[in-house]
Short mmCIF file of C-alpha atoms and ligand atoms in Angstrom, two decimals:
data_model
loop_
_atom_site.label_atom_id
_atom_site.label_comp_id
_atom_site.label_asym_id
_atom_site.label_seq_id
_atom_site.Cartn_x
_atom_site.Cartn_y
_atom_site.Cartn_z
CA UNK A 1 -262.76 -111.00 -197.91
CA UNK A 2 -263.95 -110.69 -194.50
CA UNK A 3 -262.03 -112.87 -192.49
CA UNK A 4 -258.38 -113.04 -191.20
CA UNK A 5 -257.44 -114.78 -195.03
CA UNK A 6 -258.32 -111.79 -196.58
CA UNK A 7 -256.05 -109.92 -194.41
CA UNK A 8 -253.42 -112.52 -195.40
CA UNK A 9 -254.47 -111.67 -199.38
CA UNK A 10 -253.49 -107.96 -198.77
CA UNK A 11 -250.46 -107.94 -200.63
CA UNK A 12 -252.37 -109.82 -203.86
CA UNK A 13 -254.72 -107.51 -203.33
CA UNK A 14 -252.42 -104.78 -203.97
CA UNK A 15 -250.53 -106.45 -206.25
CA UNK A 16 -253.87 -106.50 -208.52
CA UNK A 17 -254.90 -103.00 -207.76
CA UNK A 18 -251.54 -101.72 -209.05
CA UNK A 19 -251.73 -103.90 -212.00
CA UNK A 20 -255.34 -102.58 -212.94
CA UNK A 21 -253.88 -98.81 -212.53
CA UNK A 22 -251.28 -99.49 -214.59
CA UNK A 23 -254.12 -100.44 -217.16
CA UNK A 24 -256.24 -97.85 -217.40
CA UNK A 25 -256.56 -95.24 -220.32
CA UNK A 26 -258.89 -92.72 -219.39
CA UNK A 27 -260.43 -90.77 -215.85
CA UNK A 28 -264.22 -92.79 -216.06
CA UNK A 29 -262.05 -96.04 -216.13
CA UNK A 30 -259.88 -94.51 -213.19
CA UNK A 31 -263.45 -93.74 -211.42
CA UNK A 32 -264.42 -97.47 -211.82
CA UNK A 33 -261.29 -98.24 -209.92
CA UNK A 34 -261.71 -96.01 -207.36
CA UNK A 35 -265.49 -97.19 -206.14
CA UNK A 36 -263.92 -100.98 -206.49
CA UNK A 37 -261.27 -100.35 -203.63
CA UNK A 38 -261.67 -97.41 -202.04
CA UNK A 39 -266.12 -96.97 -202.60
CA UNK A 40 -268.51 -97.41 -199.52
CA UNK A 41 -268.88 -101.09 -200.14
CA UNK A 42 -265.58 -101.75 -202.03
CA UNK A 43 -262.80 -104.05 -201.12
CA UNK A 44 -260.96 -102.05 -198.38
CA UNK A 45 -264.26 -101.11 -196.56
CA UNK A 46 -264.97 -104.54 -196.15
CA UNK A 47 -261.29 -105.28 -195.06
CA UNK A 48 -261.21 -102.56 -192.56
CA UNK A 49 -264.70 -103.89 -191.46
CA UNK A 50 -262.78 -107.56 -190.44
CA UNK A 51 -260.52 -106.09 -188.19
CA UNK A 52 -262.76 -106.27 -185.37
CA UNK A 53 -262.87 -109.89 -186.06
CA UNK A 54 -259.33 -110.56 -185.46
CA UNK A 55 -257.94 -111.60 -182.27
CA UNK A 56 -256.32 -108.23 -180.24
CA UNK A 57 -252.77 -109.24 -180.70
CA UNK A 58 -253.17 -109.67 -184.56
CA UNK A 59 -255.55 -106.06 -184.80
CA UNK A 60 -252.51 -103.37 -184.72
CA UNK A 61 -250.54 -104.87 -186.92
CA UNK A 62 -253.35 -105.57 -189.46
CA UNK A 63 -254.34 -102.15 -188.87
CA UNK A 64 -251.08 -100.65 -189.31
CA UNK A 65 -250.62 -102.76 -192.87
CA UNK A 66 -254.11 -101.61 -194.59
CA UNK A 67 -253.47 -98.08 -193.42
CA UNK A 68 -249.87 -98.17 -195.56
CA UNK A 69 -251.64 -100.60 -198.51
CA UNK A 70 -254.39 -97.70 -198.45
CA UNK A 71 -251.65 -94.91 -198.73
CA UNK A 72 -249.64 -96.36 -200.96
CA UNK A 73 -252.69 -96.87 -203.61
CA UNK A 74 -254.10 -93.37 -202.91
CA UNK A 75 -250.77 -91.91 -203.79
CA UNK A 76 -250.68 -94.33 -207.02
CA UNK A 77 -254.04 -93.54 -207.81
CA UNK A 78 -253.59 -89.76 -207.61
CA UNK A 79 -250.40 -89.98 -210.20
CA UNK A 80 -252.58 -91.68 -212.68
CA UNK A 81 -254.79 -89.14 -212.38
CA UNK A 82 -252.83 -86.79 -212.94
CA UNK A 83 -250.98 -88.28 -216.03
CA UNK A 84 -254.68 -88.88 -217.88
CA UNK A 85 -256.08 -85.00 -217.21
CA UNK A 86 -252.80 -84.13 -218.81
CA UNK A 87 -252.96 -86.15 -221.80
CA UNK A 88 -257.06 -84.28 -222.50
CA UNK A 89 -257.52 -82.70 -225.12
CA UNK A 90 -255.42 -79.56 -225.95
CA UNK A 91 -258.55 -76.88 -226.39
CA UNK A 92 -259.24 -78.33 -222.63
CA UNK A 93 -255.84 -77.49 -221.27
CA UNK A 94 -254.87 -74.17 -222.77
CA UNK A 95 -253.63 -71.94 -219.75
CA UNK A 96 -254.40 -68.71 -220.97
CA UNK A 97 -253.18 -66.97 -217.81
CA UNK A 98 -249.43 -68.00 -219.14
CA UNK A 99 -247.45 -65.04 -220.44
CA UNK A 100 -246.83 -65.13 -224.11
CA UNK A 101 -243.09 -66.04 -225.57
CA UNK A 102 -242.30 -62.10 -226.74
CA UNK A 103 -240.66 -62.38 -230.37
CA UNK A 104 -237.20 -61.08 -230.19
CA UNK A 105 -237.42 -57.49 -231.90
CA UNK A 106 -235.00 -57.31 -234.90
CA UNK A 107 -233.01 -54.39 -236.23
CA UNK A 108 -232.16 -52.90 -239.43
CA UNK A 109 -227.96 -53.69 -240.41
CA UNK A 110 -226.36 -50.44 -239.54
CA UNK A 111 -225.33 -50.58 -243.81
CA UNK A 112 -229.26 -51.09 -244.57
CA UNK A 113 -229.35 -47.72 -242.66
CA UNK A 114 -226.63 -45.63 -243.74
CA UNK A 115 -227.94 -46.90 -247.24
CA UNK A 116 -231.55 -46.12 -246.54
CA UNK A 117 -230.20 -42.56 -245.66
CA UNK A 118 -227.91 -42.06 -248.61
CA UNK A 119 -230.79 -43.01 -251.00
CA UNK A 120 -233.18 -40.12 -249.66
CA UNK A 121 -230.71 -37.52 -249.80
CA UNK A 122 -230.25 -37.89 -253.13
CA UNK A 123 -233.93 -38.24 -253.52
CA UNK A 124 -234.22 -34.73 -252.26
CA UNK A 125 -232.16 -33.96 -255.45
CA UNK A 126 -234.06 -35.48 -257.61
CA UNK A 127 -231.99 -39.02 -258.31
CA UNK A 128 -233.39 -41.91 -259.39
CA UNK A 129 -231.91 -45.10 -258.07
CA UNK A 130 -230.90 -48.47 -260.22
CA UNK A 131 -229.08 -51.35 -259.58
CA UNK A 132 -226.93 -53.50 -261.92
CA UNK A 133 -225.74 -57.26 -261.49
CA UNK A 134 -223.09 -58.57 -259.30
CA UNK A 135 -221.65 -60.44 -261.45
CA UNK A 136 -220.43 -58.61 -264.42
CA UNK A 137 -218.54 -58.71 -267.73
CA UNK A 138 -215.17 -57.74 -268.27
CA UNK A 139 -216.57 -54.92 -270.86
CA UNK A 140 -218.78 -52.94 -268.17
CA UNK A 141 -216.30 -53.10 -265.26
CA UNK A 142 -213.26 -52.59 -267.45
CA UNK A 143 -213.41 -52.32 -271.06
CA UNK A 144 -216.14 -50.05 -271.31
CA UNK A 145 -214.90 -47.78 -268.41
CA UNK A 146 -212.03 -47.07 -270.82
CA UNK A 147 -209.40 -49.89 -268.95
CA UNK A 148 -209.00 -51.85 -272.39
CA UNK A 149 -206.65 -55.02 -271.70
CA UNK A 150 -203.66 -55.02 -269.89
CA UNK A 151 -204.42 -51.46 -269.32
CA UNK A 152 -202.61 -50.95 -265.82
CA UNK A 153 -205.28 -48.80 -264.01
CA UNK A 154 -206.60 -52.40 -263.72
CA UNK A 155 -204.06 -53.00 -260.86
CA UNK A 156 -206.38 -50.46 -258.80
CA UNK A 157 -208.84 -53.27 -258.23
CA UNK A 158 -207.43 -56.80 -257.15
CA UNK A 159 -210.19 -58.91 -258.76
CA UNK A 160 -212.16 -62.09 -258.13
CA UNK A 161 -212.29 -63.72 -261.46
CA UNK A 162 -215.10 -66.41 -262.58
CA UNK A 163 -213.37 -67.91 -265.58
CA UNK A 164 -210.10 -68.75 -266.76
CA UNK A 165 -210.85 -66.60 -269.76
CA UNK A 166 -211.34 -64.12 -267.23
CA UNK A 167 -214.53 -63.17 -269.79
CA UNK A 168 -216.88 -62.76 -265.83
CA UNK A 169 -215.61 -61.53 -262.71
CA UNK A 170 -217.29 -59.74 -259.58
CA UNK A 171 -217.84 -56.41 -259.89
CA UNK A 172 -214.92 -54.49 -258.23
CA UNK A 173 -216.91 -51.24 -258.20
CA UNK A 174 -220.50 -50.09 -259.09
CA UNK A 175 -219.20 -47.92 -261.91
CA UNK A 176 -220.01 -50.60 -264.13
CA UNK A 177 -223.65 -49.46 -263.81
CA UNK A 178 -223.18 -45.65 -264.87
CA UNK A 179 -223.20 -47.77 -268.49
CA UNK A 180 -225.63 -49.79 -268.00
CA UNK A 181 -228.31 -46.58 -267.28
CA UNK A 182 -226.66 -44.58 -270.04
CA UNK A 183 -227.16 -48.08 -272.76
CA UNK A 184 -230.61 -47.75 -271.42
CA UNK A 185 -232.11 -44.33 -270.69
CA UNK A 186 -230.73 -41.15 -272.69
CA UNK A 187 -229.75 -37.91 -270.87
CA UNK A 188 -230.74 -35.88 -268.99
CA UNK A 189 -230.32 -38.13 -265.99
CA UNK A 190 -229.59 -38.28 -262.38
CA UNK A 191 -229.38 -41.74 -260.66
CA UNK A 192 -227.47 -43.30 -257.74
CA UNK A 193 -226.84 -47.38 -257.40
CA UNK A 194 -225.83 -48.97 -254.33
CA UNK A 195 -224.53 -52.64 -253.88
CA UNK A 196 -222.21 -55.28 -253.27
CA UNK A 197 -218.70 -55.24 -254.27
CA UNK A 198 -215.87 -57.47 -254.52
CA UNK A 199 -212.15 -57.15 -254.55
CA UNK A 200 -209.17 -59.56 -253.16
CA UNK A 201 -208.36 -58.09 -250.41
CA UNK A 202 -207.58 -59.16 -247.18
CA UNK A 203 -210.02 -59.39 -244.41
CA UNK A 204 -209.04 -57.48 -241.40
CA UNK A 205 -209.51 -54.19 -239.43
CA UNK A 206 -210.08 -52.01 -242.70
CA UNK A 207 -210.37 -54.59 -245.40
CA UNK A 208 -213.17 -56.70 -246.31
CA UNK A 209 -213.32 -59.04 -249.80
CA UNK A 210 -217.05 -57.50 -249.85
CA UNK A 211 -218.68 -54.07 -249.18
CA UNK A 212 -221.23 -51.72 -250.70
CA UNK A 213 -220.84 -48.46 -252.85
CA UNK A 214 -222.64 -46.19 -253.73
CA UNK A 215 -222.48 -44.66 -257.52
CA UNK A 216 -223.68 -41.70 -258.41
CA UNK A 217 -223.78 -40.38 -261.82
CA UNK A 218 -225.54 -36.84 -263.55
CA UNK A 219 -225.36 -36.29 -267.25
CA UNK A 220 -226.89 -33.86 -269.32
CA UNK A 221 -226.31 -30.75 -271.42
CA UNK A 222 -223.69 -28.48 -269.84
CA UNK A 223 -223.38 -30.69 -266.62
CA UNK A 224 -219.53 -28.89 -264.93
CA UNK A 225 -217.22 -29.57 -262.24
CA UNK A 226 -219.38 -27.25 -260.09
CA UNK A 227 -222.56 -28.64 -260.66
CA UNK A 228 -220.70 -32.30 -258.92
CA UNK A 229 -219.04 -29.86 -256.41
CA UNK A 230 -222.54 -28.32 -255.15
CA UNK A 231 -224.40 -32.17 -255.19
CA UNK A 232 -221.57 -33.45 -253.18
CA UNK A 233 -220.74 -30.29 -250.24
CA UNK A 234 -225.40 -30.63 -249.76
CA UNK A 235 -225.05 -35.06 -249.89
CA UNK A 236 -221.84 -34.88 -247.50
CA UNK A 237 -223.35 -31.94 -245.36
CA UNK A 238 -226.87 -33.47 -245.23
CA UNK A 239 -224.96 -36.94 -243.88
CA UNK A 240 -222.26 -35.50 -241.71
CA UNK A 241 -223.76 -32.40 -240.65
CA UNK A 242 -223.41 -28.94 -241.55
CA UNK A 243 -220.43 -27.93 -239.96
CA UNK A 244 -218.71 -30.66 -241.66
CA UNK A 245 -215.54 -29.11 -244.28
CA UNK A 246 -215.11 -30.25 -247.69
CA UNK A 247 -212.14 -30.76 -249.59
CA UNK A 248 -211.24 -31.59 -253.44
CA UNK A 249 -207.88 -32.77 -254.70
CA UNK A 250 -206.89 -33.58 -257.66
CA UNK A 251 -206.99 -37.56 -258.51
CA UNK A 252 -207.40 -40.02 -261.32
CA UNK A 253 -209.54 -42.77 -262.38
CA UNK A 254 -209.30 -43.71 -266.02
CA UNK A 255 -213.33 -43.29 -266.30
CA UNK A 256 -213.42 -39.55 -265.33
CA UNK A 257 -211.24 -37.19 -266.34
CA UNK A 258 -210.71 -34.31 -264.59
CA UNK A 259 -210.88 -36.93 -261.24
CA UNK A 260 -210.69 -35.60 -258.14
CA UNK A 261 -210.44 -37.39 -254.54
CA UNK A 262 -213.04 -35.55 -251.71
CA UNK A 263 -212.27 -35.47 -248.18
CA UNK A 264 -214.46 -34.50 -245.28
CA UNK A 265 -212.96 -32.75 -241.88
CA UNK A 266 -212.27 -35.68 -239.18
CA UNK A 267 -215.68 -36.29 -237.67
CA UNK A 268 -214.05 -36.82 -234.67
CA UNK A 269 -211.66 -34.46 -234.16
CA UNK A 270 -213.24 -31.84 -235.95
CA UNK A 271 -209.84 -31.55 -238.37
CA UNK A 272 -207.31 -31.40 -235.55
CA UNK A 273 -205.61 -34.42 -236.06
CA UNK A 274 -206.24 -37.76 -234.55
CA UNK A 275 -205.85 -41.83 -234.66
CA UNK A 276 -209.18 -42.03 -237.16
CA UNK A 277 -207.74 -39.59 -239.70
CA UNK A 278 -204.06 -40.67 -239.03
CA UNK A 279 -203.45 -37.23 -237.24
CA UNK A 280 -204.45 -35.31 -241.17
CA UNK A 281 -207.54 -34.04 -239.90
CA UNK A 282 -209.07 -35.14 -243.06
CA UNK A 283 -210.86 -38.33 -244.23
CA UNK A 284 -210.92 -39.24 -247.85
CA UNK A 285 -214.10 -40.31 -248.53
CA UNK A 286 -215.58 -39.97 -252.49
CA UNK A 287 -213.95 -40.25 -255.46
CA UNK A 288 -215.27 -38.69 -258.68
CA UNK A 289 -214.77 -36.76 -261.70
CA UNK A 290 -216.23 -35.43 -265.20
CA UNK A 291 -217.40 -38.59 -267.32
CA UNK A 292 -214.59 -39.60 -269.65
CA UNK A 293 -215.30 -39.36 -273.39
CA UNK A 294 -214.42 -42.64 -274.23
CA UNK A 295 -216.88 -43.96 -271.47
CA UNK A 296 -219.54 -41.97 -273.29
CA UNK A 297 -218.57 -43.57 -276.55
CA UNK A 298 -218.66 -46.94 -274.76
CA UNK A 299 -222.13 -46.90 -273.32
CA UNK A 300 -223.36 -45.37 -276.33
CA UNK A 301 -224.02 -41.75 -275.56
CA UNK A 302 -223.24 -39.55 -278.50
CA UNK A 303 -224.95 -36.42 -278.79
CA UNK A 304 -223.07 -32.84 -278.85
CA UNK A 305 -223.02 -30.83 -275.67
CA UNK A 306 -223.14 -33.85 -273.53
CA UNK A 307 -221.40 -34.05 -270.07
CA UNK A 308 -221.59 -35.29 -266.57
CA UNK A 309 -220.21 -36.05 -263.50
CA UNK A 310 -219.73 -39.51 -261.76
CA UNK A 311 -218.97 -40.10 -258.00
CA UNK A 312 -218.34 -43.31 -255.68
CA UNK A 313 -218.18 -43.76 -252.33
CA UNK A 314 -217.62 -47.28 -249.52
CA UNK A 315 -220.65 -47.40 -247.59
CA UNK A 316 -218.71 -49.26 -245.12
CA UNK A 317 -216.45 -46.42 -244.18
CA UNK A 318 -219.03 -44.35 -244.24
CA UNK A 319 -221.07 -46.02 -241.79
CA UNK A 320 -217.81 -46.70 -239.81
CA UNK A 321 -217.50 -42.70 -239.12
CA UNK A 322 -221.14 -42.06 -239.07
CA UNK A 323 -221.36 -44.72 -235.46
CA UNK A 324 -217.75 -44.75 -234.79
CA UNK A 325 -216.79 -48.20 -235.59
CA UNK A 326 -213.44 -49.04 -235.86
CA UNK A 327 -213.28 -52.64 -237.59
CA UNK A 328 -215.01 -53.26 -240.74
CA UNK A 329 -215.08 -56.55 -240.10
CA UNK A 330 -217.95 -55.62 -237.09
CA UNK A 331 -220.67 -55.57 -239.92
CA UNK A 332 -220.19 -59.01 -241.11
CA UNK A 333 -219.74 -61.07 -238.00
CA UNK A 334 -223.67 -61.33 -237.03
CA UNK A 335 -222.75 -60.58 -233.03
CA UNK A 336 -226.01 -59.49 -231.68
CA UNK A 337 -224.47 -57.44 -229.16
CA UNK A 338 -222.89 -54.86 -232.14
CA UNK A 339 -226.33 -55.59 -234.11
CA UNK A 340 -228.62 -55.05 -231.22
CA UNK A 341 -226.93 -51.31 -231.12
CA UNK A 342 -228.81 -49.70 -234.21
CA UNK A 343 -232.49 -50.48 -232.81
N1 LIG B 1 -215.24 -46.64 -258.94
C1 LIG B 1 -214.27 -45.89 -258.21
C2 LIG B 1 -213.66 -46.79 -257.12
O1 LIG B 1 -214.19 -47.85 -256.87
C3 LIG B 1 -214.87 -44.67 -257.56
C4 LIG B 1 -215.34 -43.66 -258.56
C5 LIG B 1 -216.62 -43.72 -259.05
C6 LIG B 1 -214.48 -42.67 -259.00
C7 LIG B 1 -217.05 -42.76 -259.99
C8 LIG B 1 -214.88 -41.74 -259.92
C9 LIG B 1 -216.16 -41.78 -260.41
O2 LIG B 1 -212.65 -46.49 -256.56
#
């Protein structure tokens, strides 16, 4: 190696070093390599030590062309050494200085919350709270809320239909689960359900072909009209706020009878007449009544004395008054921006 043919072997030299580099799988193999060329008595030691022996014209350039070999290795060597520390173990290259990835903080669905809040105002009074199935039977969304067959009040719901027998639909209202409770539990009782519901509507500003209810329903011996007036004016007052105005009109719904059809002043204009309310001042927002007879029959109630009130209300629109939200279709659409808002 010591003599002007070495010099002339630089480039194999190289050539083998890179080679080598290329080969090696782990840092003490790396170290091997590095005392081989680049140690006290390795190769390029003893071919910087034969430069003196070369003739003066010949000693620049030689000089000049270990000087770049020597770079050029150092540089290679360095990457690979760099590459192999990275590929240790991963207990020895945890940075534990690096800032954690925060989990993006969810929010509750603004109907989860107007629901949550119905629930414990009527929890204040004393109302239990059930739930019935989504699917349902003609006989407990209909037939059993005294709409036998081709009875027209049916036309009040546009329903989705499961069979051609039309035997299972999906629920257009949560009434159907005032006769579930009363099958099960005898009076006195108070409950509320809230849940999906399903009609065929169309899907735009106002109309969605799902939403929630809430159902309320109070039966027991000498239950009256005023008894469902005072539990509605404290639930609408506890949600709206005290200065809100209540109003009853007369309605009908073939499960109640008398019906009527409650209206709140226009939470935002405070009754004096606006876009929201259509310029009324007034926003229709339960409807309700003395349980029908025949629904009592129906679900199985019986005894003398018997009575009660039932009530229903979109939680949709009220949610959509509660935060001011004027598209229904806002709650269904999963932007994060309109979710992000209820925090
Ligand atoms: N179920 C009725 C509706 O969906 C609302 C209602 C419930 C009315 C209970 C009276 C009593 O429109």
């Amino acid at each position: 190696m010591c003599d002007e043919k070495s010099l002339e072997n630089l480039e194999k030299v190289v050539e083998g070093a890179v080679k080598e580099l290329e080969e090696m799988k782990d840092s003490s193999e790396l170290e091997q390599w590095r005392i081989k060329y680049f140690g006290r008595k390795g190769i390029f030691a003893s071919i910087t030590s034969s430069i003196p022996r070369l003739s003066s014209e010949l000693r620049p350039a030689a000089g000049t062309k270990i000087n770049s070999a020597k770079k050029q290795l150092t540089r290679m060597f360095e990457e690979k050494l760099n590459i192999l520390q990275k590929k240790k173990s991963p207990e020895v290259d945890v940075n534990f200085t690096i800032p954690g990835i925060v989990p993006e903080r969810a929010s509750l669905h603004p109907i989860t919350l107007v629901s949550r809040e119905i629930v414990a105002i009527f929890q204040k009074l004393g109302f239990g709270i059930h739930t019935g199935p989504e699917i349902e039977t003609d006989f407990y969304n209909f037939e059993a809320l005294n709409m036998p067959e081709d009875h027209p009040a049916r036309d009040m719901w546009d329903t989705f239909y499961l069979d051609e027998k039309k035997r299972f639909l999906l629920r257009t209202h949560t009434s159907p689960v005032q006769v579930r409770v009363m099958q099960k539990i005898s009076p006195p009782l108070r409950i509320i359900a809230i849940g999906k519901t399903f009609r065929r509507d169309a899907f735009d500003a106002s109309h969605s072909p799902v939403f929630h209810q809430v159902e309320g329903l109070m039966v027991d011996t000498g239950i009256t009209f005023s008894n469902l007036k005072a539990v509605l004016v404290f639930f609408l007052k506890e949600l709206f706020g005290s200065g809100v105005r209540v109003r009853f009109l007369p309605s009908y719904f073939p499960f109640t009878e008398p019906s009527a059809e409650i209206s709140i002043s226009c939470v935002i204009c405070d009754g004096k007449g606006c876009q929201t309310c259509g310029n009324a001042g007034w926003l229709e927002i339960l409807g309700a009544g003395m349980v029908h007879p025949e629904v009592f029959r129906k679900s199985g109630v019986e005894c003398k004395n018997i009575t009660g009130f039932a009530f229903g209300a979109g939680i949709e629109r009220i949610a959509m008054l509660k935060y001011g939200i004027d598209d229904i279709r806002q709650f269904y659409l999963n932007d994060m921006r309109f979710l992000r808002q209820f925090g």
